């Protein structure tokens, strides 16, 4: 199995953490989405990472589909079985992923648009969305199951990524989330290898 990734990509980190947790061997393929390599576009017409290419050539995206695939493949290593616990995990995962989507949009506005074409109200909207999501995530902390799940990996992805892309924000605004991500490597030691890292 090959995973198209970049070290800073939070969504790719989510998938690599989940694969490591499930003891699934994989080859990491460093991918620059801006360069749109043919191999990436062939595997994922959307041109985004992460993409997993299975040994038979089948390509899977996006991160939620990939994590759900890993869960099925391993007989339920990433998601609880009971309906209530399953639903709680999926909502936390969706919230963490949504925060990440909003922050990425805000960041891309700065990174990829010429200064005179930037639209601050759009950035403000995304930041407000992310802030509401972070407040909700903090409230849902007690809902996290003891066993590692896709909710943990989605949270570790966005919060780990924020710790270098939005340095100091969590500590200043969401101390419980800042403490959670600080403690996460104790629960999941492979975080230092497969968690998000500055490029
Ligand atoms: N919903 C997707 C989001 C993936 C995503 O936004 N990936 C970013 C990197 S973290 C990307 O490929 N960005 C490049 C682009 O948008 O052109 C998932 O869960 O995998």
Short mmCIF file of C-alpha atoms and ligand atoms in Angstrom, two decimals:
data_model
loop_
_atom_site.label_atom_id
_atom_site.label_comp_id
_atom_site.label_asym_id
_atom_site.label_seq_id
_atom_site.Cartn_x
_atom_site.Cartn_y
_atom_site.Cartn_z
CA UNK A 1 0.00 0.00 0.00
CA UNK A 2 1.28 3.49 -0.89
CA UNK A 3 0.23 6.70 0.85
CA UNK A 4 0.62 9.98 -1.04
CA UNK A 5 1.40 12.57 1.59
CA UNK A 6 3.37 15.62 2.59
CA UNK A 7 4.82 15.91 6.07
CA UNK A 8 2.88 19.08 6.88
CA UNK A 9 -0.49 17.84 5.59
CA UNK A 10 -2.85 17.29 8.50
CA UNK A 11 -5.19 15.02 6.54
CA UNK A 12 -2.31 12.87 5.34
CA UNK A 13 -1.03 12.66 8.93
CA UNK A 14 -4.45 11.42 10.01
CA UNK A 15 -4.23 8.54 7.56
CA UNK A 16 -0.59 7.69 8.33
CA UNK A 17 -1.34 7.70 12.08
CA UNK A 18 -4.35 5.44 11.54
CA UNK A 19 -2.34 3.02 9.37
CA UNK A 20 0.46 2.88 11.97
CA UNK A 21 -2.03 2.29 14.75
CA UNK A 22 -3.55 -0.60 12.76
CA UNK A 23 -0.07 -2.03 12.05
CA UNK A 24 -0.70 -1.78 8.32
CA UNK A 25 2.58 -1.56 6.40
CA UNK A 26 2.72 1.31 3.91
CA UNK A 27 5.13 3.18 1.69
CA UNK A 28 4.98 6.97 2.01
CA UNK A 29 5.17 8.87 -1.27
CA UNK A 30 6.13 12.54 -0.76
CA UNK A 31 3.77 14.56 -2.94
CA UNK A 32 3.64 18.24 -3.88
CA UNK A 33 -0.01 18.97 -4.66
CA UNK A 34 0.89 22.35 -6.19
CA UNK A 35 2.98 20.58 -8.86
CA UNK A 36 0.02 18.27 -9.65
CA UNK A 37 2.15 15.24 -10.56
CA UNK A 38 0.47 12.89 -13.07
CA UNK A 39 0.65 10.01 -10.58
CA UNK A 40 -1.42 12.00 -8.07
CA UNK A 41 -4.03 13.13 -10.61
CA UNK A 42 -4.31 9.57 -11.92
CA UNK A 43 -4.99 8.28 -8.39
CA UNK A 44 -7.16 11.18 -7.26
CA UNK A 45 -8.77 13.39 -9.92
CA UNK A 46 -9.29 16.01 -7.18
CA UNK A 47 -5.51 16.39 -6.90
CA UNK A 48 -5.56 16.33 -3.09
CA UNK A 49 -3.70 14.30 -0.51
CA UNK A 50 -3.97 11.90 1.20
CA UNK A 51 -4.53 9.17 -1.36
CA UNK A 52 -3.92 5.50 -0.65
CA UNK A 53 -3.09 3.23 -3.57
CA UNK A 54 -3.67 -0.42 -2.70
CA UNK A 55 -1.44 -3.22 -3.98
CA UNK A 56 -4.04 -4.10 -6.66
CA UNK A 57 -3.94 -0.49 -7.91
CA UNK A 58 -7.23 0.68 -6.41
CA UNK A 59 -6.99 4.29 -5.20
CA UNK A 60 -8.82 5.49 -2.10
CA UNK A 61 -9.58 9.04 -1.01
CA UNK A 62 -10.40 11.04 1.07
CA UNK A 63 -9.08 10.65 4.62
CA UNK A 64 -12.44 9.54 6.04
CA UNK A 65 -12.93 6.90 3.36
CA UNK A 66 -9.38 5.67 3.90
CA UNK A 67 -9.76 5.46 7.70
CA UNK A 68 -13.11 3.68 7.35
CA UNK A 69 -11.42 1.24 4.95
CA UNK A 70 -8.66 0.58 7.51
CA UNK A 71 -11.30 0.01 10.16
CA UNK A 72 -13.12 -2.56 8.04
CA UNK A 73 -9.87 -4.18 6.95
CA UNK A 74 -8.74 -4.68 10.54
CA UNK A 75 -12.08 -5.79 11.97
CA UNK A 76 -12.91 -2.58 13.80
CA UNK A 77 -9.61 -1.18 15.11
CA UNK A 78 -10.57 2.45 14.58
CA UNK A 79 -14.28 2.73 15.30
CA UNK A 80 -16.42 1.56 18.21
CA UNK A 81 -19.12 -0.98 17.40
CA UNK A 82 -22.05 0.38 19.41
CA UNK A 83 -24.25 2.90 17.61
CA UNK A 84 -23.97 5.66 20.21
CA UNK A 85 -20.19 5.42 20.66
CA UNK A 86 -19.71 5.10 16.88
CA UNK A 87 -21.79 8.21 16.24
CA UNK A 88 -19.96 10.26 18.86
CA UNK A 89 -16.61 9.33 17.31
CA UNK A 90 -17.80 10.21 13.81
CA UNK A 91 -19.15 13.61 14.95
CA UNK A 92 -15.86 14.47 16.67
CA UNK A 93 -13.99 13.39 13.55
CA UNK A 94 -16.26 15.53 11.34
CA UNK A 95 -15.79 18.52 13.64
CA UNK A 96 -11.99 18.17 13.66
CA UNK A 97 -11.89 17.69 9.87
CA UNK A 98 -14.19 20.70 9.38
CA UNK A 99 -11.95 22.91 11.51
CA UNK A 100 -9.04 21.77 9.41
CA UNK A 101 -10.87 22.52 6.14
CA UNK A 102 -11.71 26.03 7.36
CA UNK A 103 -8.16 26.79 8.52
CA UNK A 104 -6.70 25.46 5.27
CA UNK A 105 -9.01 27.76 3.27
CA UNK A 106 -7.95 30.74 5.40
CA UNK A 107 -4.30 29.81 4.97
CA UNK A 108 -4.58 29.28 1.18
CA UNK A 109 -6.17 32.71 0.80
CA UNK A 110 -2.93 34.18 2.14
CA UNK A 111 -0.59 31.71 0.52
CA UNK A 112 -1.97 31.52 -3.00
CA UNK A 113 -3.72 34.83 -3.65
CA UNK A 114 -1.91 38.02 -4.56
CA UNK A 115 -2.22 40.51 -1.72
CA UNK A 116 -4.52 42.89 -3.64
CA UNK A 117 -6.94 40.06 -4.42
CA UNK A 118 -7.36 38.74 -0.88
CA UNK A 119 -10.82 38.98 0.60
CA UNK A 120 -10.58 39.47 4.36
CA UNK A 121 -14.30 38.79 5.08
CA UNK A 122 -13.80 35.32 3.57
CA UNK A 123 -10.81 34.67 5.83
CA UNK A 124 -12.76 35.99 8.83
CA UNK A 125 -15.65 33.67 8.01
CA UNK A 126 -13.34 30.64 7.91
CA UNK A 127 -11.60 31.66 11.13
CA UNK A 128 -14.96 32.14 12.89
CA UNK A 129 -16.03 28.69 11.67
CA UNK A 130 -12.81 27.16 12.97
CA UNK A 131 -13.21 28.97 16.31
CA UNK A 132 -16.75 27.66 16.77
CA UNK A 133 -15.50 24.19 15.86
CA UNK A 134 -12.66 24.40 18.38
CA UNK A 135 -15.10 25.46 21.11
CA UNK A 136 -17.31 22.47 20.25
CA UNK A 137 -14.32 20.12 20.14
CA UNK A 138 -13.24 21.24 23.60
CA UNK A 139 -16.75 20.50 24.92
CA UNK A 140 -16.67 17.05 23.30
CA UNK A 141 -13.37 16.03 24.91
CA UNK A 142 -15.17 13.92 27.55
CA UNK A 143 -16.94 12.02 24.73
CA UNK A 144 -13.68 10.60 23.38
CA UNK A 145 -13.52 6.86 23.98
CA UNK A 146 -10.57 5.44 25.90
CA UNK A 147 -9.51 3.35 22.88
CA UNK A 148 -7.79 5.22 20.03
CA UNK A 149 -10.21 5.97 17.19
CA UNK A 150 -10.55 8.05 14.04
CA UNK A 151 -11.72 10.89 16.32
CA UNK A 152 -8.36 10.86 18.12
CA UNK A 153 -6.42 10.85 14.87
CA UNK A 154 -8.53 13.61 13.31
CA UNK A 155 -8.02 15.73 16.43
CA UNK A 156 -4.30 14.98 16.61
CA UNK A 157 -3.97 15.95 12.94
CA UNK A 158 -5.59 19.36 13.15
CA UNK A 159 -4.28 20.27 16.61
CA UNK A 160 -0.76 19.02 15.83
CA UNK A 161 -0.78 20.99 12.58
CA UNK A 162 -2.08 24.11 14.35
CA UNK A 163 0.80 23.92 16.79
CA UNK A 164 3.15 25.02 13.98
CA UNK A 165 0.81 26.77 11.50
CA UNK A 166 -1.18 28.75 14.08
CA UNK A 167 1.42 28.84 16.82
CA UNK A 168 0.13 29.90 20.26
CA UNK A 169 -3.56 30.01 19.23
CA UNK A 170 -4.61 26.92 21.17
CA UNK A 171 -2.63 27.87 24.28
CA UNK A 172 -4.22 31.34 24.25
CA UNK A 173 -7.78 30.36 23.37
CA UNK A 174 -8.33 26.65 24.01
CA UNK A 175 -6.01 25.50 26.81
CA UNK A 176 -7.78 22.14 27.24
CA UNK A 177 -7.12 21.28 23.58
CA UNK A 178 -3.53 22.54 23.91
CA UNK A 179 -3.05 20.20 26.89
CA UNK A 180 -4.68 17.33 25.01
CA UNK A 181 -2.35 17.55 22.00
CA UNK A 182 0.68 18.01 24.25
CA UNK A 183 -0.18 14.74 26.03
CA UNK A 184 -1.15 12.82 22.88
CA UNK A 185 2.33 11.37 22.11
CA UNK A 186 2.18 9.51 25.44
CA UNK A 187 -0.96 7.76 24.22
CA UNK A 188 0.37 7.32 20.68
CA UNK A 189 4.18 7.35 20.60
CA UNK A 190 4.33 7.08 16.76
CA UNK A 191 3.00 10.66 16.66
CA UNK A 192 6.60 11.90 16.42
CA UNK A 193 7.09 9.90 13.20
CA UNK A 194 3.71 10.11 11.48
CA UNK A 195 2.07 13.16 13.05
CA UNK A 196 2.02 16.46 11.13
CA UNK A 197 5.43 18.16 10.84
CA UNK A 198 6.57 21.44 9.29
CA UNK A 199 7.87 20.74 5.76
N1 LIG B 1 -11.51 16.09 2.67
C1 LIG B 1 -10.13 15.78 2.31
C2 LIG B 1 -9.28 17.04 2.44
C3 LIG B 1 -7.88 16.82 1.89
C4 LIG B 1 -7.12 18.12 1.77
O1 LIG B 1 -7.65 19.23 1.88
N2 LIG B 1 -5.80 17.98 1.51
C5 LIG B 1 -4.96 19.12 1.33
C6 LIG B 1 -3.64 18.93 2.08
S1 LIG B 1 -3.89 18.80 3.83
C7 LIG B 1 -4.61 19.24 -0.15
O2 LIG B 1 -4.40 18.24 -0.80
N3 LIG B 1 -4.54 20.48 -0.64
C8 LIG B 1 -4.15 20.76 -1.96
C9 LIG B 1 -5.17 21.50 -2.75
O3 LIG B 1 -6.26 21.80 -2.20
O4 LIG B 1 -4.89 21.78 -3.91
C10 LIG B 1 -9.62 14.64 3.21
O5 LIG B 1 -10.21 14.40 4.28
O6 LIG B 1 -8.68 13.92 2.80
#
